[in-house]
Short mmCIF file of C-alpha atoms in Angstrom, two decimals:
data_model
loop_
_atom_site.label_atom_id
_atom_site.label_comp_id
_atom_site.label_asym_id
_atom_site.label_seq_id
_atom_site.Cartn_x
_atom_site.Cartn_y
_atom_site.Cartn_z
CA UNK A 738 170.86 47.77 72.57
CA UNK A 739 170.40 48.45 76.51
CA UNK A 740 171.87 48.11 79.40
CA UNK A 741 168.24 46.06 81.20
CA UNK A 742 169.46 42.85 80.94
CA UNK A 743 173.09 44.04 82.98
CA UNK A 744 171.20 45.65 85.70
CA UNK A 745 169.05 43.00 85.98
CA UNK A 746 172.12 40.42 86.46
CA UNK A 747 172.93 43.05 88.84
CA UNK A 748 169.82 42.58 90.81
CA UNK A 749 170.14 39.28 90.83
CA UNK A 750 173.73 39.62 92.43
CA UNK A 751 172.46 41.24 95.35
CA UNK A 752 169.32 38.92 95.33
CA UNK A 753 171.76 36.17 95.79
CA UNK A 754 174.18 38.47 98.33
CA UNK A 755 171.01 38.69 100.79
CA UNK A 756 170.69 35.21 101.59
CA UNK A 757 174.29 35.71 102.54
CA UNK A 758 175.49 32.19 103.65
CA UNK A 759 172.46 30.01 102.69
CA UNK A 760 168.91 28.50 104.13
CA UNK A 761 171.03 26.42 106.37
CA UNK A 762 173.73 28.36 107.88
CA UNK A 763 170.72 31.29 108.36
CA UNK A 764 168.45 29.02 109.92
CA UNK A 765 171.26 27.92 112.22
CA UNK A 766 171.81 31.23 113.32
CA UNK A 767 168.69 32.42 113.85
CA UNK A 768 168.84 29.35 116.23
CA UNK A 769 171.63 30.35 118.43
CA UNK A 770 169.28 33.29 118.91
CA UNK A 771 171.68 35.51 117.03
CA UNK A 772 170.45 37.85 113.65
CA UNK A 773 172.02 38.07 110.38
CA UNK A 774 174.36 40.55 109.90
CA UNK A 775 172.37 42.41 107.80
CA UNK A 776 169.48 42.18 110.23
CA UNK A 777 171.88 44.07 112.65
CA UNK A 778 172.64 46.62 110.27
CA UNK A 779 168.77 47.11 109.82
CA UNK A 780 168.48 47.51 113.67
CA UNK A 781 171.07 49.50 113.87
CA UNK A 782 171.17 52.33 111.33
CA UNK A 783 168.40 54.74 111.22
CA UNK A 784 165.79 53.65 108.97
CA UNK A 785 166.88 54.25 105.35
CA UNK A 786 170.28 55.34 105.98
CA UNK A 787 172.74 52.74 105.05
CA UNK A 788 173.91 52.60 101.77
CA UNK A 789 176.39 49.38 101.02
CA UNK A 790 179.23 49.22 99.69
CA UNK A 791 180.91 45.76 97.68
CA UNK A 792 177.51 43.84 98.16
CA UNK A 793 177.68 41.76 95.51
CA UNK A 794 181.48 40.63 95.94
CA UNK A 795 182.31 37.50 96.33
CA UNK A 796 182.92 33.63 95.27
CA UNK A 797 181.75 32.54 92.31
CA UNK A 798 181.49 29.96 89.68
CA UNK A 799 180.43 29.80 86.07
CA UNK A 800 178.91 27.38 83.82
CA UNK A 801 180.38 25.87 79.99
CA UNK A 802 178.34 29.06 78.90
CA UNK A 803 180.29 31.73 81.82
CA UNK A 804 176.95 31.84 83.10
CA UNK A 805 176.83 32.26 86.49
CA UNK A 806 175.79 28.70 88.39
CA UNK A 807 176.95 29.15 92.21
CA UNK A 808 177.48 32.99 93.56
CA UNK A 809 179.10 33.06 97.59
CA UNK A 810 179.12 36.35 99.36
CA UNK A 811 182.23 37.90 100.44
CA UNK A 812 181.37 37.27 104.48
CA UNK A 813 181.21 41.00 105.99
CA UNK A 814 178.90 43.61 105.03
CA UNK A 815 180.24 47.33 104.54
CA UNK A 816 179.07 50.63 104.10
CA UNK A 817 177.93 53.87 105.07
CA UNK A 818 174.93 54.98 107.43
CA UNK A 819 173.69 57.18 110.03
CA UNK A 820 173.22 56.32 113.23
CA UNK A 821 171.45 58.69 115.76
CA UNK A 822 171.47 61.21 112.66
CA UNK A 823 175.14 60.95 112.90
CA UNK A 824 177.19 60.14 109.29
CA UNK A 825 178.84 56.45 110.54
CA UNK A 826 180.61 53.53 108.64
CA UNK A 827 179.61 50.25 109.45
CA UNK A 828 181.07 46.67 109.30
CA UNK A 829 179.16 43.74 109.85
CA UNK A 830 180.50 39.89 110.04
CA UNK A 831 178.52 37.63 108.28
CA UNK A 832 178.93 34.14 110.47
CA UNK A 833 176.86 32.85 107.53
CA UNK A 834 179.83 32.00 105.57
CA UNK A 835 182.14 30.11 107.51
CA UNK A 836 181.76 31.51 110.40
CA UNK A 837 183.29 34.76 110.27
CA UNK A 838 186.87 33.54 108.92
CA UNK A 839 189.38 35.02 106.85
CA UNK A 840 189.48 32.45 104.31
CA UNK A 841 186.05 33.37 103.29
CA UNK A 842 186.56 37.16 103.55
CA UNK A 843 187.73 39.68 100.95
CA UNK A 844 190.85 41.42 102.38
CA UNK A 845 189.57 44.97 100.88
CA UNK A 846 185.69 45.71 102.05
CA UNK A 847 187.52 45.87 105.78
CA UNK A 848 190.37 47.97 104.37
CA UNK A 849 187.71 49.92 102.96
CA UNK A 850 185.87 50.20 105.67
CA UNK A 851 188.76 51.31 108.65
CA UNK A 852 190.76 54.13 105.99
CA UNK A 853 186.77 55.61 105.00
CA UNK A 854 186.03 55.99 108.54
CA UNK A 855 189.40 57.41 109.08
CA UNK A 856 190.06 59.52 105.78
CA UNK A 857 186.47 60.98 106.17
CA UNK A 858 186.62 61.93 110.34
CA UNK A 859 182.99 59.33 110.96
CA UNK A 860 182.50 56.95 113.68
CA UNK A 861 183.55 53.47 112.95
CA UNK A 862 181.65 50.92 114.21
CA UNK A 863 182.30 47.50 114.18
CA UNK A 864 180.00 44.35 114.24
CA UNK A 865 181.81 41.50 114.89
CA UNK A 866 181.12 37.88 115.17
CA UNK A 867 184.06 34.78 114.17
CA UNK A 868 187.22 34.97 113.12
CA UNK A 869 188.67 37.22 110.67
CA UNK A 870 192.00 35.92 111.47
CA UNK A 871 194.43 33.92 109.00
CA UNK A 872 191.85 31.77 108.02
CA UNK A 873 191.30 27.69 109.25
CA UNK A 874 193.97 24.66 109.10
CA UNK A 875 192.19 23.18 106.04
CA UNK A 876 193.64 26.35 104.14
CA UNK A 877 196.92 24.46 104.20
CA UNK A 878 195.35 21.73 101.67
CA UNK A 879 194.95 24.70 98.67
CA UNK A 880 198.44 26.74 99.76
CA UNK A 881 200.51 24.50 101.03
CA UNK A 882 202.66 26.88 103.08
CA UNK A 883 202.77 29.00 106.39
CA UNK A 884 203.50 32.21 106.38
CA UNK A 885 205.31 35.09 108.47
CA UNK A 886 201.84 37.19 110.65
CA UNK A 887 201.44 40.34 109.52
CA UNK A 888 197.97 42.02 109.89
CA UNK A 889 197.40 44.46 106.93
CA UNK A 890 194.64 47.46 107.58
CA UNK A 891 196.12 47.07 111.82
CA UNK A 892 197.99 50.79 111.22
CA UNK A 893 194.20 52.25 109.96
CA UNK A 894 192.38 50.63 113.05
CA UNK A 895 195.47 52.00 115.52
CA UNK A 896 195.36 55.91 113.45
CA UNK A 897 191.50 55.20 114.01
CA UNK A 898 192.15 55.22 118.09
CA UNK A 899 193.32 58.92 117.67
CA UNK A 900 190.76 59.98 115.32
CA UNK A 901 187.67 58.86 115.22
CA UNK A 902 185.41 56.79 117.95
CA UNK A 903 184.83 53.17 117.71
CA UNK A 904 182.67 51.09 118.49
CA UNK A 905 183.01 47.39 118.79
CA UNK A 906 180.03 45.33 119.24
CA UNK A 907 180.77 41.57 120.24
CA UNK A 908 177.42 39.81 118.93
CA UNK A 909 179.08 36.04 118.92
CA UNK A 910 182.29 33.59 119.43
CA UNK A 911 185.43 35.93 118.56
CA UNK A 912 188.84 34.96 118.25
CA UNK A 913 192.13 35.65 117.29
CA UNK A 914 192.13 39.73 114.83
CA UNK A 915 187.79 38.97 115.72
CA UNK A 916 189.01 39.33 119.72
CA UNK A 917 191.90 41.94 118.17
CA UNK A 918 188.81 44.53 116.13
CA UNK A 919 186.76 44.01 119.65
CA UNK A 920 189.73 45.28 121.47
CA UNK A 921 190.77 47.85 119.59
CA UNK A 922 187.99 49.85 119.96
CA UNK A 923 187.13 53.31 122.31
CA UNK A 924 183.41 51.28 123.90
CA UNK A 925 182.93 47.93 123.28
CA UNK A 926 179.72 45.71 123.98
CA UNK A 927 179.19 42.28 124.42
CA UNK A 928 175.50 40.00 125.37
CA UNK A 929 175.84 37.49 128.11
CA UNK A 930 175.51 33.76 127.27
CA UNK A 931 175.39 34.90 123.04
CA UNK A 932 179.31 36.36 122.69
CA UNK A 933 182.72 35.48 123.83
CA UNK A 934 185.68 37.04 123.03
CA UNK A 935 189.14 35.12 123.77
CA UNK A 936 192.44 34.67 121.02
CA UNK A 937 192.01 31.58 120.63
CA UNK A 938 189.45 29.27 121.20
CA UNK A 939 188.67 25.94 123.35
CA UNK A 940 190.06 23.37 120.50
CA UNK A 941 193.46 25.11 121.07
CA UNK A 942 192.92 25.82 125.07
CA UNK A 943 192.65 21.47 125.36
CA UNK A 944 195.67 21.53 123.46
CA UNK A 945 197.39 23.69 126.71
CA UNK A 946 195.61 21.03 128.90
CA UNK A 947 192.55 23.51 129.84
CA UNK A 948 189.58 21.48 129.00
CA UNK A 949 186.94 24.66 128.80
CA UNK A 950 183.79 25.67 127.08
CA UNK A 951 183.51 29.13 125.12
CA UNK A 952 181.54 30.90 127.33
CA UNK A 953 184.74 29.65 130.53
CA UNK A 954 187.15 31.08 128.15
CA UNK A 955 185.67 34.26 127.05
CA UNK A 956 182.62 34.85 127.79
CA UNK A 957 181.50 38.11 129.84
CA UNK A 958 181.96 36.76 133.92
CA UNK A 959 185.25 36.77 132.03
CA UNK A 960 186.13 39.54 129.88
CA UNK A 961 183.50 42.64 131.35
CA UNK A 962 185.11 41.63 134.28
CA UNK A 963 188.74 42.49 133.36
CA UNK A 964 187.98 45.16 131.38
CA UNK A 965 188.55 43.35 127.91
CA UNK A 966 185.20 45.14 126.83
CA UNK A 967 183.38 48.10 128.48
CA UNK A 968 179.96 46.69 128.81
CA UNK A 969 177.81 43.09 128.68
CA UNK A 970 173.83 43.44 128.34
CA UNK A 971 171.36 40.48 127.62
CA UNK A 972 170.21 41.27 123.70
CA UNK A 973 171.75 42.54 121.06
CA UNK A 974 168.82 45.47 120.70
CA UNK A 975 170.75 47.05 124.14
CA UNK A 976 174.21 47.00 122.78
CA UNK A 977 172.41 49.14 119.40
CA UNK A 978 171.32 50.99 122.09
CA UNK A 979 174.00 50.98 124.24
CA UNK A 980 175.77 52.34 120.75
CA UNK A 981 173.73 55.06 119.78
CA UNK A 982 174.15 56.43 123.42
CA UNK A 983 177.71 56.14 123.47
CA UNK A 984 178.35 58.11 120.01
CA UNK A 985 175.75 60.56 121.47
CA UNK A 986 178.33 62.27 124.14
CA UNK A 987 181.39 62.39 121.56
CA UNK A 988 181.60 64.37 117.91
CA UNK A 989 182.17 62.70 114.85
CA UNK A 990 185.92 62.94 114.94
CA UNK A 991 188.86 64.57 117.07
CA UNK A 992 188.72 67.33 114.56
CA UNK A 993 185.28 68.73 115.94
CA UNK A 994 184.11 69.84 119.48
CA UNK A 995 181.49 68.05 121.16
CA UNK A 996 178.24 69.37 120.37
CA UNK A 997 175.80 70.53 123.29
CA UNK A 998 172.04 69.29 123.32
CA UNK A 999 169.70 71.89 124.00
CA UNK A 1000 169.37 72.03 127.90
CA UNK A 1001 166.43 70.07 129.99
CA UNK A 1002 167.00 70.52 133.20
CA UNK A 1003 167.40 73.65 135.56
CA UNK A 1004 170.78 75.03 135.70
CA UNK A 1005 170.14 76.17 139.16
CA UNK A 1006 168.24 73.36 140.43
CA UNK A 1007 169.70 72.85 144.57
CA UNK A 1008 169.99 69.19 145.15
CA UNK A 1009 168.21 68.21 149.24
CA UNK A 1010 169.46 65.11 149.68
CA UNK A 1011 173.23 65.69 149.02
CA UNK A 1012 173.20 68.06 152.90
CA UNK A 1013 173.19 64.32 154.48
CA UNK A 1014 173.87 61.71 151.63
CA UNK A 1015 177.83 61.39 153.41
CA UNK A 1016 177.38 59.78 156.57
CA UNK A 1017 179.22 62.12 159.43
CA UNK A 1018 180.81 58.95 160.48
CA UNK A 1019 183.24 59.34 158.00
CA UNK A 1020 183.63 55.13 157.57
CA UNK A 1021 180.37 54.59 156.34
CA UNK A 1022 179.88 54.77 152.38
CA UNK A 1023 177.52 55.91 150.37
CA UNK A 1024 176.71 55.87 146.89
CA UNK A 1025 178.69 57.91 144.29
CA UNK A 1026 175.52 57.25 141.45
CA UNK A 1027 173.34 59.02 143.29
CA UNK A 1028 175.51 62.28 143.37
CA UNK A 1029 176.00 62.04 139.87
CA UNK A 1030 172.89 61.29 138.84
CA UNK A 1031 171.44 64.73 140.80
CA UNK A 1032 174.21 67.05 139.68
CA UNK A 1033 173.99 66.28 136.35
CA UNK A 1034 171.73 66.97 133.44
CA UNK A 1035 168.15 64.26 134.43
CA UNK A 1036 168.52 61.26 132.97
CA UNK A 1037 172.13 62.04 131.56
CA UNK A 1038 174.13 59.75 133.14
CA UNK A 1039 176.12 57.01 130.75
CA UNK A 1040 177.91 54.55 133.15
CA UNK A 1041 180.95 52.50 131.26
CA UNK A 1042 183.04 49.95 132.87
CA UNK A 1043 180.68 49.12 135.74
CA UNK A 1044 181.54 45.61 135.63
CA UNK A 1045 185.98 46.29 136.01
CA UNK A 1046 187.57 48.90 138.22
CA UNK A 1047 184.98 48.85 140.79
CA UNK A 1048 187.12 51.49 142.99
CA UNK A 1049 185.85 54.43 140.39
CA UNK A 1050 183.08 54.70 138.46
CA UNK A 1051 183.10 56.38 134.51
CA UNK A 1052 180.99 57.07 132.32
CA UNK A 1053 179.29 60.67 130.23
CA UNK A 1054 176.84 62.77 131.33
CA UNK A 1055 176.03 66.36 130.24
CA UNK A 1056 175.82 69.35 132.26
CA UNK A 1057 173.39 71.90 131.10
CA UNK A 1058 173.41 70.03 127.75
CA UNK A 1059 177.28 70.07 127.44
CA UNK A 1060 178.60 66.49 127.04
CA UNK A 1061 181.05 65.91 129.91
CA UNK A 1062 183.26 62.70 131.26
CA UNK A 1063 182.96 61.42 135.18
CA UNK A 1064 185.39 60.33 137.27
CA UNK A 1065 183.53 59.43 140.96
CA UNK A 1066 185.45 57.51 143.95
CA UNK A 1067 183.19 54.62 144.99
CA UNK A 1068 184.18 53.85 149.03
CA UNK A 1069 181.68 50.50 148.84
CA UNK A 1070 184.89 49.29 147.21
CA UNK A 1071 188.62 49.20 149.98
CA UNK A 1072 187.34 52.52 150.89
CA UNK A 1073 187.53 53.77 146.83
CA UNK A 1074 191.20 52.97 147.26
CA UNK A 1075 193.08 52.49 143.60
CA UNK A 1076 193.54 48.79 143.20
CA UNK A 1077 195.63 48.34 140.16
CA UNK A 1078 192.56 47.57 137.70
CA UNK A 1079 190.96 51.01 139.26
CA UNK A 1080 194.28 52.92 137.95
CA UNK A 1081 194.18 51.16 134.81
CA UNK A 1082 190.08 52.26 134.07
CA UNK A 1083 191.32 55.92 135.60
CA UNK A 1084 193.50 55.35 132.86
CA UNK A 1085 191.74 54.42 129.79
CA UNK A 1086 189.14 56.94 130.50
CA UNK A 1087 191.09 59.98 131.06
CA UNK A 1088 192.32 59.25 128.46
CA UNK A 1089 189.28 59.06 126.47
CA UNK A 1090 187.94 62.49 127.46
CA UNK A 1091 191.38 63.46 126.95
CA UNK A 1092 191.11 62.32 122.92
CA UNK A 1093 187.45 63.71 122.23
CA UNK A 1094 187.75 66.92 124.29
CA UNK A 1095 184.99 66.34 127.09
CA UNK A 1096 185.67 68.52 129.99
CA UNK A 1097 186.03 66.14 133.50
CA UNK A 1098 184.17 66.40 136.10
CA UNK A 1099 185.90 64.21 139.28
CA UNK A 1100 183.92 63.32 142.45
CA UNK A 1101 186.83 63.14 144.82
CA UNK A 1102 186.45 59.63 147.56
CA UNK A 1103 189.89 58.05 147.15
CA UNK A 1104 191.86 56.82 150.04
CA UNK A 1105 195.05 56.69 148.53
CA UNK A 1106 196.82 53.15 146.37
CA UNK A 1107 195.73 50.01 147.56
CA UNK A 1108 198.08 48.40 150.10
CA UNK A 1109 199.04 44.97 150.42
CA UNK A 1110 201.25 41.66 148.75
CA UNK A 1111 198.03 41.19 146.15
CA UNK A 1112 198.24 44.97 145.20
CA UNK A 1113 201.73 44.92 144.69
CA UNK A 1114 201.92 41.92 142.90
CA UNK A 1115 199.19 43.05 140.63
CA UNK A 1116 201.66 46.51 139.79
CA UNK A 1117 199.53 48.63 141.84
CA UNK A 1118 202.40 51.05 142.10
CA UNK A 1119 203.30 51.02 138.11
CA UNK A 1120 199.87 51.21 136.85
CA UNK A 1121 199.35 53.67 139.38
CA UNK A 1122 201.83 56.15 138.04
CA UNK A 1123 200.58 55.85 134.72
CA UNK A 1124 196.99 56.48 136.24
CA UNK A 1125 199.14 59.68 137.66
CA UNK A 1126 200.36 60.55 134.45
CA UNK A 1127 197.19 60.32 132.97
CA UNK A 1128 195.73 62.88 134.50
CA UNK A 1129 198.68 65.17 134.17
CA UNK A 1130 198.77 64.64 130.32
CA UNK A 1131 195.24 65.27 129.85
CA UNK A 1132 194.48 68.70 128.17
CA UNK A 1133 191.03 69.21 128.50
CA UNK A 1134 189.41 70.98 131.42
CA UNK A 1135 189.62 69.11 135.38
CA UNK A 1136 186.53 70.28 137.55
CA UNK A 1137 187.30 68.03 140.98
CA UNK A 1138 184.84 67.78 143.57
CA UNK A 1139 186.44 67.06 146.78
CA UNK A 1140 183.70 64.50 148.81
CA UNK A 1141 185.55 62.51 151.17
CA UNK A 1142 189.29 61.18 150.97
CA UNK A 1143 191.72 62.38 148.98
CA UNK A 1144 194.53 60.77 150.33
CA UNK A 1145 198.67 59.68 148.90
CA UNK A 1146 199.80 59.97 145.52
CA UNK A 1147 196.25 58.82 144.10
CA UNK A 1148 194.61 61.51 146.48
CA UNK A 1149 197.24 63.90 144.41
CA UNK A 1150 196.03 62.46 140.85
CA UNK A 1151 192.50 64.50 141.36
CA UNK A 1152 193.91 66.33 138.97
CA UNK A 1153 196.93 68.33 137.13
CA UNK A 1154 197.67 70.44 140.05
CA UNK A 1155 199.90 72.30 138.05
CA UNK A 1156 196.94 74.21 136.42
CA UNK A 1157 194.73 76.12 137.69
CA UNK A 1158 192.88 74.58 140.33
CA UNK A 1159 188.70 74.87 139.93
CA UNK A 1160 187.74 72.23 143.23
CA UNK A 1161 185.51 72.43 145.98
CA UNK A 1162 184.98 70.27 148.46
CA UNK A 1163 182.34 69.20 150.80
CA UNK A 1164 182.73 70.25 154.96
CA UNK A 1165 182.68 65.93 154.66
CA UNK A 1166 186.65 66.44 152.80
CA UNK A 1167 188.90 64.52 154.39
CA UNK A 1168 193.00 64.14 153.18
CA UNK A 1169 196.13 64.28 153.81
CA UNK A 1170 199.97 62.28 153.00
CA UNK A 1171 198.11 59.54 155.31
CA UNK A 1172 195.43 58.46 156.90
CA UNK A 1173 195.51 59.50 160.67
CA UNK A 1174 194.00 56.09 161.23
CA UNK A 1175 197.04 54.36 163.19
CA UNK A 1176 199.30 56.65 162.56
CA UNK A 1177 198.87 58.79 165.81
CA UNK A 1178 200.23 55.86 167.72
CA UNK A 1179 203.35 54.55 165.34
CA UNK A 1180 204.16 58.18 165.42
CA UNK A 1181 203.79 58.83 169.22
CA UNK A 1182 204.73 54.93 170.07
CA UNK A 1183 207.36 56.16 172.60
CA UNK A 1184 205.08 58.93 174.41
CA UNK A 1185 202.51 56.32 174.77
CA UNK A 1186 205.12 53.65 176.61
CA UNK A 1187 206.40 56.07 179.13
CA UNK A 1188 202.50 58.15 179.57
CA UNK A 1189 201.28 57.54 183.15
CA UNK A 1190 197.55 56.86 181.98
CA UNK A 1191 198.00 55.92 177.66
CA UNK A 1192 194.48 55.35 177.22
CA UNK A 1193 194.06 59.17 178.79
CA UNK A 1194 196.86 60.44 176.54
CA UNK A 1195 195.64 59.21 173.35
CA UNK A 1196 192.36 60.37 174.13
CA UNK A 1197 194.35 63.50 173.87
CA UNK A 1198 196.06 62.95 171.23
CA UNK A 1199 193.11 61.59 169.03
CA UNK A 1200 191.12 64.71 170.54
CA UNK A 1201 193.70 67.41 169.13
CA UNK A 1202 194.25 65.56 165.62
CA UNK A 1203 190.94 65.12 164.73
CA UNK A 1204 190.47 69.00 164.85
CA UNK A 1205 193.51 69.46 162.92
CA UNK A 1206 191.46 67.36 160.35
CA UNK A 1207 188.74 70.50 159.77
CA UNK A 1208 188.62 71.23 155.84
CA UNK A 1209 188.46 74.74 157.37
CA UNK A 1210 192.06 74.74 158.83
CA UNK A 1211 192.93 73.95 155.04
CA UNK A 1212 190.80 76.28 153.45
CA UNK A 1213 192.59 79.33 156.39
CA UNK A 1214 195.72 78.48 154.11
CA UNK A 1215 194.09 78.42 150.61
CA UNK A 1216 195.03 74.81 150.63
CA UNK A 1217 191.61 74.23 150.33
CA UNK A 1218 189.89 76.63 147.45
CA UNK A 1219 186.64 76.92 148.40
CA UNK A 1220 184.18 74.70 150.75
CA UNK A 1221 180.87 74.79 149.38
CA UNK A 1222 177.53 73.59 150.55
CA UNK A 1223 176.95 70.60 148.80
CA UNK A 1224 173.37 71.56 147.52
CA UNK A 1225 175.13 74.75 145.53
CA UNK A 1226 177.53 71.91 144.11
CA UNK A 1227 175.00 71.59 140.33
CA UNK A 1228 175.09 75.46 139.45
CA UNK A 1229 178.81 75.36 140.29
CA UNK A 1230 179.79 72.70 137.88
CA UNK A 1231 177.26 74.16 135.38
CA UNK A 1232 179.05 77.53 135.48
CA UNK A 1233 182.36 75.27 135.34
CA UNK A 1234 181.24 73.87 132.12
CA UNK A 1235 180.66 77.65 130.08
CA UNK A 1236 183.62 78.22 130.93
CA UNK A 1237 185.83 74.56 129.87
CA UNK A 1238 183.78 74.74 126.45
CA UNK A 1239 185.52 78.24 125.76
CA UNK A 1240 188.91 76.39 126.43
CA UNK A 1241 188.36 73.71 124.21
CA UNK A 1242 190.29 73.21 121.41
CA UNK A 1243 189.62 70.20 118.83
CA UNK A 1244 192.46 68.78 116.90
CA UNK A 1245 194.66 65.72 117.31
CA UNK A 1246 196.29 65.03 120.30
CA UNK A 1247 200.26 63.69 120.67
CA UNK A 1248 201.62 63.22 124.64
CA UNK A 1249 204.87 62.22 125.39
CA UNK A 1250 206.07 58.85 127.25
CA UNK A 1251 204.35 57.21 129.83
CA UNK A 1252 205.83 54.98 132.53
#
């Protein structure tokens, strides 16, 4: 007596599972320029590290002798592996089996991935390629009744966002629950021209009078530019590399501290280019990414959300090996004023850094909240107050470096000013409740109308108030803590992160109501 025949049957079933949807569907998948789910897992996970769970789960048919006749695996590959040396849970849709639809899935596979990642405090990576929702209309032929919608397991998706890093890669058309899983992430990536994200596809859109293609409805030009996804890349390989980079800055869960890597850059490096990077006229914009790249550890800046909310640059970096979050105003877009989508981007990034205990470096250049009918129509007031609340609610240390402008409510949200102000200002700093340009004429309208020489009087007023704008006047009253030589920025940030690291306390962080 031996169990060898059973092991042989197990191996046979595993081989059938590896064929996925069969030769023709696999060929169609590759013909679209897409990898199969098993190829994706192999490229993403560290070599030899992936341990699959439920490989032989699927739908089987048996002959009259109860022998296996046909086998179709579930359209989801689930397991544990390592990415960049860190244990992770990987959940991948198999589009070759019913296009990733729920009527070919086994619900328990998705649930075990979400639960295992949360309970065992491992990052979760979703490879989304399909609908994964309630199934197709054809399902009604087999089960002739409708149902009141529920989303089993969504509670785990919600809980995981507060506990572990969650990454979703959109690697094909993602509709319904598939789109929802992309959105319910800390970091999401689309592949240009290969993936689309929408709540319902073109056939449903046509039913309401919109004749559109998948790309027109939910391509990267829409979803990366409205903030639904964080990044759009050219290839699947690039999406996997972005995933590795993103996770490298974060702890495995909120119950750990972000790991410092061995420093590779001189902590005392002074960058000479910073002395004249900001034009002295106060109007000409400059490139904030240049400031970021020369003050953080060389080559460590990882930008997040570059296609949307362009008034602010956000991402991760390392300073003397410590991972940090980055915010930087971009004067190329409305002079750095915070539009509604910029406010959303600030809120999202501050929350991400606070959740995973990354200190924040804020390179400040903010002309205030964006003004005008368009901005008000899009809700700049509410979204602006939410961004301010996110900064006030954050518990991680924040260091603000005031590069140039800081005006109004948005300018005040560079940090929580009720806590210790760890803040430096460059000599190019320009701040106040509102910019002086235009305000002088309004404030002195009566005097100007009565002046014998209006031009001379106005010139005198401008000279007077221009002198008052000097950041040194602010520093005299200790309202600007330190005016610094821009070339000293990196050494001072290194000093900050060493102190900030002592203040980091791992753990779950509840937040109060946000307007």
